[in-house]
Amino acid sequence: MWRLYQFPLCPFSRKVRLLLGEKGVPFELVREDPWAASDMFFNLNPAGRTPVMVHAEQELVLSDSRAISEYFEETVDAAPMINGPAANRAEIRRLVALFDENFYADVTAPLLSERMKKRIVLREPPDSRMLREAMRLAHGHLDYMDWLIDTRPWLAGPTMSMADLAAAAQISVADYLGGIDWSGHEQTRGWYSVFKSRPSFRPLLTERMEVIRPPAHYAEIDI
Amino acid sequence: MWRLYQFPLCPFSRKVRLLLGEKGVPFELVREDPWAASDMFFNLNPAGRTPVMVHAEQELVLSDSRAISEYFEETVDAAPMINGPAANRAEIRRLVALFDENFYADVTAPLLSERMKKRIVLREPPDSRMLREAMRLAHGHLDYMDWLIDTRPWLAGPTMSMADLAAAAQISVADYLGGIDWSGHEQTRGWYSVFKSRPSFRPLLTERMEVIRPPAHYAEIDI
């Protein structure tokens, strides 16, 4: 049985959970808070980051959410998520990087810092300018997603792919932290609403981080 | 013919140049400075980052250094760099992420900020505390590389892989900017010296960024 080291608001762990759910790979969760990572955890992953997947019987330790995604894509045939000709696969991976790196740096990371780390760990008030800037940048990313969804059935092309899972994972954390203003983004709202109804997504939406509560619409499928 | 949009001290462009050199894929360079990216460049890559590869005849635009690497790995058989069983491929990709994300954030990015951006763009003096901290963190990364090279012929296993190219790309930029103190890192120094003698590496070592000069040992094969 695979064990996934993660914490509830880690967007990269969420991306892996969505992938494993879509592929039907069973796993159990192990909580690992980023502000209290143990020596054991650093031994598993010198980068000190979630997600890490461990299969004790097979003596396998996998780190980095993209390396983990490629591993399950290569070893589990069900629900291919990096598919099509090489150019399509490059487009999927480009968008995964855009959400993992740009959306995360612009939106998810500042929200996690201001609304999770400051509240739970540092016990400082959030910086309202940082929050406003993150929400402003979120609109830019949602505009780009609106455009993609206007031109394609799914974000990277004709079928659901890792690009959709990466985007949904980031948005779900940003939405949990109250950082997504859906007004003016009907296309992306429709795409996300379809996503939220998938069985792979339900366990994420019902999970709660202690202390921090999501807005009322967070787990609703019809937002 | 492929065109690679890059600038001389972009470590991610260097990783792609090493890969294309090893695989024997011809390409021409187009200079794109990160502090003066054109609207045309943002149209090519909404993330606004180098490297971007364009093949006009095939109407292909590839962005993100890992997506580009996977594309050439899938389409060019020569010199496989993400090879072996799935677990080995996961280890290669884990290490690529470690160098692309952790080494870059700890070492390369602060050096680029203090010694390139402040000098060429902002015209401010460097922050010596930032530089000392980047060099301190570089030692930690080189210690980990020493350990890997003690236990394996190449960083990720029995053959040269994207992990070696990713590491060499980051180190070459950090070394250009005077951020690498090689004392106490004989294993990594030996590995890097072998690397510098490869034909794929020579064009990188002879290229110079305007204004900023590398230390005397930078392009020497026997450092």
PDB file of C-alpha atoms in Angstrom, chain B residues 29-221:
ATOM      1  CA  LEU B  29      20.122  31.067 -30.100  1.00  0.00           C
ATOM      2  CA  VAL B  30      17.871  34.110 -29.731  1.00  0.00           C
ATOM      3  CA  ARG B  31      18.736  36.471 -26.878  1.00  0.00           C
ATOM      4  CA  GLU B  32      15.810  37.350 -24.584  1.00  0.00           C
ATOM      5  CA  ASP B  33      16.684  39.278 -21.423  1.00  0.00           C
ATOM      6  CA  PRO B  34      14.309  38.577 -18.508  1.00  0.00           C
ATOM      7  CA  TRP B  35      14.203  42.212 -17.446  1.00  0.00           C
ATOM      8  CA  ALA B  36      13.181  43.399 -20.927  1.00  0.00           C
ATOM      9  CA  ALA B  37      10.871  40.670 -22.223  1.00  0.00           C
ATOM     10  CA  SER B  38       8.940  41.843 -25.291  1.00  0.00           C
ATOM     11  CA  ASP B  39       5.198  41.466 -25.888  1.00  0.00           C
ATOM     12  CA  MET B  40       6.146  39.019 -28.640  1.00  0.00           C
ATOM     13  CA  PHE B  41       7.930  36.890 -26.048  1.00  0.00           C
ATOM     14  CA  PHE B  42       4.925  36.910 -23.681  1.00  0.00           C
ATOM     15  CA  ASN B  43       2.802  35.807 -26.638  1.00  0.00           C
ATOM     16  CA  LEU B  44       5.133  32.843 -27.087  1.00  0.00           C
ATOM     17  CA  ASN B  45       5.129  32.004 -23.379  1.00  0.00           C
ATOM     18  CA  PRO B  46       2.527  33.540 -21.035  1.00  0.00           C
ATOM     19  CA  ALA B  47       4.798  32.569 -18.128  1.00  0.00           C
ATOM     20  CA  GLY B  48       7.285  35.116 -19.532  1.00  0.00           C
ATOM     21  CA  ARG B  49      10.289  32.904 -18.855  1.00  0.00           C
ATOM     22  CA  THR B  50      13.195  31.473 -20.797  1.00  0.00           C
ATOM     23  CA  PRO B  51      13.781  28.930 -22.272  1.00  0.00           C
ATOM     24  CA  VAL B  52      11.273  28.836 -25.119  1.00  0.00           C
ATOM     25  CA  MET B  53      11.864  26.754 -28.236  1.00  0.00           C
ATOM     26  CA  VAL B  54      10.249  27.582 -31.559  1.00  0.00           C
ATOM     27  CA  HIS B  55      10.190  25.531 -34.742  1.00  0.00           C
ATOM     28  CA  ALA B  56       8.584  27.840 -37.299  1.00  0.00           C
ATOM     29  CA  GLU B  57       8.280  25.244 -40.088  1.00  0.00           C
ATOM     30  CA  GLN B  58       6.568  22.741 -37.744  1.00  0.00           C
ATOM     31  CA  GLU B  59       4.542  25.519 -36.078  1.00  0.00           C
ATOM     32  CA  LEU B  60       5.711  24.321 -32.669  1.00  0.00           C
ATOM     33  CA  VAL B  61       6.282  26.442 -29.560  1.00  0.00           C
ATOM     34  CA  LEU B  62       7.612  24.685 -26.454  1.00  0.00           C
ATOM     35  CA  SER B  63       7.944  26.360 -23.041  1.00  0.00           C
ATOM     36  CA  ASP B  64       9.201  25.220 -19.627  1.00  0.00           C
ATOM     37  CA  SER B  65      12.595  23.538 -19.448  1.00  0.00           C
ATOM     38  CA  ARG B  66      11.246  20.248 -18.126  1.00  0.00           C
ATOM     39  CA  ALA B  67       8.468  20.047 -20.750  1.00  0.00           C
ATOM     40  CA  ILE B  68      11.115  20.804 -23.414  1.00  0.00           C
ATOM     41  CA  SER B  69      13.444  18.117 -22.026  1.00  0.00           C
ATOM     42  CA  GLU B  70      10.685  15.485 -21.996  1.00  0.00           C
ATOM     43  CA  TYR B  71       9.728  16.453 -25.576  1.00  0.00           C
ATOM     44  CA  PHE B  72      13.243  15.864 -26.940  1.00  0.00           C
ATOM     45  CA  GLU B  73      13.598  12.717 -24.832  1.00  0.00           C
ATOM     46  CA  GLU B  74      10.419  11.378 -26.465  1.00  0.00           C
ATOM     47  CA  THR B  75      11.230  12.447 -30.027  1.00  0.00           C
ATOM     48  CA  VAL B  76      15.031  11.963 -30.300  1.00  0.00           C
ATOM     49  CA  ASP B  77      16.411   8.500 -29.540  1.00  0.00           C
ATOM     50  CA  ALA B  78      20.076   9.516 -29.309  1.00  0.00           C
ATOM     51  CA  ALA B  79      21.644   9.971 -25.848  1.00  0.00           C
ATOM     52  CA  PRO B  80      18.674   9.004 -23.636  1.00  0.00           C
ATOM     53  CA  MET B  81      18.679  11.162 -20.507  1.00  0.00           C
ATOM     54  CA  ILE B  82      15.495   9.980 -18.708  1.00  0.00           C
ATOM     55  CA  ASN B  83      16.087   6.268 -18.936  1.00  0.00           C
ATOM     56  CA  GLY B  84      15.901   2.977 -17.074  1.00  0.00           C
ATOM     57  CA  PRO B  85      12.937   1.454 -15.195  1.00  0.00           C
ATOM     58  CA  ALA B  86      10.166   3.705 -13.846  1.00  0.00           C
ATOM     59  CA  ALA B  87      11.797   3.968 -10.398  1.00  0.00           C
ATOM     60  CA  ASN B  88      15.083   5.196 -11.963  1.00  0.00           C
ATOM     61  CA  ARG B  89      13.187   7.689 -14.091  1.00  0.00           C
ATOM     62  CA  ALA B  90      11.462   8.955 -10.935  1.00  0.00           C
ATOM     63  CA  GLU B  91      14.863   9.354  -9.262  1.00  0.00           C
ATOM     64  CA  ILE B  92      16.183  11.310 -12.274  1.00  0.00           C
ATOM     65  CA  ARG B  93      13.129  13.599 -12.199  1.00  0.00           C
ATOM     66  CA  ARG B  94      13.345  14.038  -8.398  1.00  0.00           C
ATOM     67  CA  LEU B  95      16.918  15.276  -8.719  1.00  0.00           C
ATOM     68  CA  VAL B  96      16.074  17.541 -11.667  1.00  0.00           C
ATOM     69  CA  ALA B  97      13.417  19.157  -9.449  1.00  0.00           C
ATOM     70  CA  LEU B  98      15.915  19.412  -6.570  1.00  0.00           C
ATOM     71  CA  PHE B  99      18.379  21.369  -8.747  1.00  0.00           C
ATOM     72  CA  ASP B 100      15.756  23.340 -10.711  1.00  0.00           C
ATOM     73  CA  GLU B 101      13.860  24.382  -7.580  1.00  0.00           C
ATOM     74  CA  ASN B 102      15.943  24.060  -4.405  1.00  0.00           C
ATOM     75  CA  PHE B 103      19.461  24.732  -5.730  1.00  0.00           C
ATOM     76  CA  TYR B 104      18.071  27.534  -7.888  1.00  0.00           C
ATOM     77  CA  ALA B 105      16.116  29.174  -5.044  1.00  0.00           C
ATOM     78  CA  ASP B 106      18.949  28.753  -2.508  1.00  0.00           C
ATOM     79  CA  VAL B 107      21.968  29.595  -4.661  1.00  0.00           C
ATOM     80  CA  THR B 108      21.507  30.560  -8.318  1.00  0.00           C
ATOM     81  CA  ALA B 109      18.582  32.971  -7.949  1.00  0.00           C
ATOM     82  CA  PRO B 110      20.138  35.090  -5.159  1.00  0.00           C
ATOM     83  CA  LEU B 111      23.462  35.196  -7.057  1.00  0.00           C
ATOM     84  CA  LEU B 112      21.667  36.300 -10.239  1.00  0.00           C
ATOM     85  CA  SER B 113      19.782  38.930  -8.256  1.00  0.00           C
ATOM     86  CA  GLU B 114      22.788  40.319  -6.365  1.00  0.00           C
ATOM     87  CA  ARG B 115      25.515  40.016  -9.021  1.00  0.00           C
ATOM     88  CA  MET B 116      23.616  40.350 -12.329  1.00  0.00           C
ATOM     89  CA  LYS B 117      20.297  42.156 -11.854  1.00  0.00           C
ATOM     90  CA  LYS B 118      21.593  44.722  -9.353  1.00  0.00           C
ATOM     91  CA  ARG B 119      24.664  45.401 -11.487  1.00  0.00           C
ATOM     92  CA  ILE B 120      23.114  45.530 -14.961  1.00  0.00           C
ATOM     93  CA  VAL B 121      19.511  46.569 -14.329  1.00  0.00           C
ATOM     94  CA  LEU B 122      19.042  48.190 -10.915  1.00  0.00           C
ATOM     95  CA  ARG B 123      22.559  49.643 -10.592  1.00  0.00           C
ATOM     96  CA  GLU B 124      22.595  49.012  -6.848  1.00  0.00           C
ATOM     97  CA  PRO B 125      25.378  47.456  -4.758  1.00  0.00           C
ATOM     98  CA  PRO B 126      25.007  43.754  -3.916  1.00  0.00           C
ATOM     99  CA  ASP B 127      23.837  42.723  -0.441  1.00  0.00           C
ATOM    100  CA  SER B 128      26.819  40.897   1.041  1.00  0.00           C
ATOM    101  CA  ARG B 129      24.658  39.020   3.565  1.00  0.00           C
ATOM    102  CA  MET B 130      22.567  37.573   0.736  1.00  0.00           C
ATOM    103  CA  LEU B 131      25.743  36.502  -1.081  1.00  0.00           C
ATOM    104  CA  ARG B 132      27.222  34.866   2.018  1.00  0.00           C
ATOM    105  CA  GLU B 133      23.980  33.000   2.676  1.00  0.00           C
ATOM    106  CA  ALA B 134      23.805  31.748  -0.956  1.00  0.00           C
ATOM    107  CA  MET B 135      27.408  30.495  -0.729  1.00  0.00           C
ATOM    108  CA  ARG B 136      26.680  28.825   2.622  1.00  0.00           C
ATOM    109  CA  LEU B 137      23.662  27.018   1.127  1.00  0.00           C
ATOM    110  CA  ALA B 138      25.750  26.044  -1.924  1.00  0.00           C
ATOM    111  CA  HIS B 139      28.031  24.054   0.394  1.00  0.00           C
ATOM    112  CA  GLY B 140      25.036  22.077   1.635  1.00  0.00           C
ATOM    113  CA  HIS B 141      24.002  21.213  -1.920  1.00  0.00           C
ATOM    114  CA  LEU B 142      27.580  20.277  -2.878  1.00  0.00           C
ATOM    115  CA  ASP B 143      27.796  18.049   0.244  1.00  0.00           C
ATOM    116  CA  TYR B 144      24.704  16.192  -0.970  1.00  0.00           C
ATOM    117  CA  MET B 145      26.199  15.869  -4.471  1.00  0.00           C
ATOM    118  CA  ASP B 146      29.476  14.565  -2.988  1.00  0.00           C
ATOM    119  CA  TRP B 147      27.450  11.879  -1.220  1.00  0.00           C
ATOM    120  CA  LEU B 148      25.542  10.946  -4.383  1.00  0.00           C
ATOM    121  CA  ILE B 149      28.782  10.687  -6.385  1.00  0.00           C
ATOM    122  CA  ASP B 150      30.332   8.537  -3.624  1.00  0.00           C
ATOM    123  CA  THR B 151      27.549   6.011  -4.107  1.00  0.00           C
ATOM    124  CA  ARG B 152      26.780   6.145  -7.838  1.00  0.00           C
ATOM    125  CA  PRO B 153      28.700   6.648 -11.111  1.00  0.00           C
ATOM    126  CA  TRP B 154      26.421   9.560 -12.064  1.00  0.00           C
ATOM    127  CA  LEU B 155      24.073  11.652  -9.917  1.00  0.00           C
ATOM    128  CA  ALA B 156      20.916   9.597 -10.513  1.00  0.00           C
ATOM    129  CA  GLY B 157      22.421   6.161 -11.195  1.00  0.00           C
ATOM    130  CA  PRO B 158      24.580   4.150 -13.596  1.00  0.00           C
ATOM    131  CA  THR B 159      24.362   6.505 -16.598  1.00  0.00           C
ATOM    132  CA  MET B 160      24.485  10.236 -17.304  1.00  0.00           C
ATOM    133  CA  SER B 161      20.981  11.695 -17.104  1.00  0.00           C
ATOM    134  CA  MET B 162      18.957  14.904 -16.962  1.00  0.00           C
ATOM    135  CA  ALA B 163      19.905  15.049 -13.262  1.00  0.00           C
ATOM    136  CA  ASP B 164      23.560  15.630 -14.235  1.00  0.00           C
ATOM    137  CA  LEU B 165      22.578  18.192 -16.878  1.00  0.00           C
ATOM    138  CA  ALA B 166      20.296  20.060 -14.443  1.00  0.00           C
ATOM    139  CA  ALA B 167      23.008  20.131 -11.762  1.00  0.00           C
ATOM    140  CA  ALA B 168      25.764  21.198 -14.187  1.00  0.00           C
ATOM    141  CA  ALA B 169      23.554  23.972 -15.569  1.00  0.00           C
ATOM    142  CA  GLN B 170      22.882  25.464 -12.118  1.00  0.00           C
ATOM    143  CA  ILE B 171      26.490  25.058 -10.962  1.00  0.00           C
ATOM    144  CA  SER B 172      27.870  26.624 -14.137  1.00  0.00           C
ATOM    145  CA  VAL B 173      25.844  29.806 -13.576  1.00  0.00           C
ATOM    146  CA  ALA B 174      26.681  29.909  -9.858  1.00  0.00           C
ATOM    147  CA  ASP B 175      30.366  29.357 -10.691  1.00  0.00           C
ATOM    148  CA  TYR B 176      30.291  32.107 -13.350  1.00  0.00           C
ATOM    149  CA  LEU B 177      28.972  34.460 -10.662  1.00  0.00           C
ATOM    150  CA  GLY B 178      31.722  33.473  -8.214  1.00  0.00           C
ATOM    151  CA  GLY B 179      29.339  31.649  -5.864  1.00  0.00           C
ATOM    152  CA  ILE B 180      31.015  28.229  -5.771  1.00  0.00           C
ATOM    153  CA  ASP B 181      33.835  27.528  -3.311  1.00  0.00           C
ATOM    154  CA  TRP B 182      35.172  24.155  -4.464  1.00  0.00           C
ATOM    155  CA  SER B 183      37.310  23.462  -1.391  1.00  0.00           C
ATOM    156  CA  GLY B 184      36.206  20.286   0.373  1.00  0.00           C
ATOM    157  CA  HIS B 185      34.139  19.049  -2.560  1.00  0.00           C
ATOM    158  CA  GLU B 186      36.603  16.828  -4.433  1.00  0.00           C
ATOM    159  CA  GLN B 187      33.958  14.377  -5.652  1.00  0.00           C
ATOM    160  CA  THR B 188      31.719  17.029  -7.157  1.00  0.00           C
ATOM    161  CA  ARG B 189      34.726  18.926  -8.512  1.00  0.00           C
ATOM    162  CA  GLY B 190      35.878  15.769 -10.311  1.00  0.00           C
ATOM    163  CA  TRP B 191      32.384  15.100 -11.685  1.00  0.00           C
ATOM    164  CA  TYR B 192      32.100  18.719 -12.881  1.00  0.00           C
ATOM    165  CA  SER B 193      35.569  18.675 -14.455  1.00  0.00           C
ATOM    166  CA  VAL B 194      34.611  15.641 -16.562  1.00  0.00           C
ATOM    167  CA  PHE B 195      31.447  17.450 -17.555  1.00  0.00           C
ATOM    168  CA  LYS B 196      33.220  20.629 -18.621  1.00  0.00           C
ATOM    169  CA  SER B 197      35.277  18.699 -21.156  1.00  0.00           C
ATOM    170  CA  ARG B 198      32.196  17.484 -23.043  1.00  0.00           C
ATOM    171  CA  PRO B 199      31.540  19.078 -26.460  1.00  0.00           C
ATOM    172  CA  SER B 200      27.989  19.997 -25.336  1.00  0.00           C
ATOM    173  CA  PHE B 201      29.467  22.166 -22.565  1.00  0.00           C
ATOM    174  CA  ARG B 202      32.152  24.067 -24.511  1.00  0.00           C
ATOM    175  CA  PRO B 203      29.812  26.642 -26.120  1.00  0.00           C
ATOM    176  CA  LEU B 204      28.452  27.539 -22.667  1.00  0.00           C
ATOM    177  CA  LEU B 205      31.894  27.990 -21.145  1.00  0.00           C
ATOM    178  CA  THR B 206      33.173  30.282 -23.881  1.00  0.00           C
ATOM    179  CA  GLU B 207      30.105  32.538 -23.858  1.00  0.00           C
ATOM    180  CA  ARG B 208      30.269  35.733 -21.824  1.00  0.00           C
ATOM    181  CA  MET B 209      27.615  37.985 -20.340  1.00  0.00           C
ATOM    182  CA  GLU B 210      28.350  41.653 -20.972  1.00  0.00           C
ATOM    183  CA  VAL B 211      29.761  43.653 -18.002  1.00  0.00           C
ATOM    184  CA  ILE B 212      29.996  40.613 -15.689  1.00  0.00           C
ATOM    185  CA  ARG B 213      33.210  38.566 -15.896  1.00  0.00           C
ATOM    186  CA  PRO B 214      33.557  35.043 -14.488  1.00  0.00           C
ATOM    187  CA  PRO B 215      36.441  34.021 -12.190  1.00  0.00           C
ATOM    188  CA  ALA B 216      39.657  32.767 -13.843  1.00  0.00           C
ATOM    189  CA  HIS B 217      38.916  29.068 -13.178  1.00  0.00           C
ATOM    190  CA  TYR B 218      35.419  29.220 -14.724  1.00  0.00           C
ATOM    191  CA  ALA B 219      36.205  27.856 -18.198  1.00  0.00           C
ATOM    192  CA  GLU B 220      39.255  25.771 -17.184  1.00  0.00           C
ATOM    193  CA  ILE B 221      38.681  22.041 -17.434  1.00  0.00           C
TER     194      ILE B 221
END
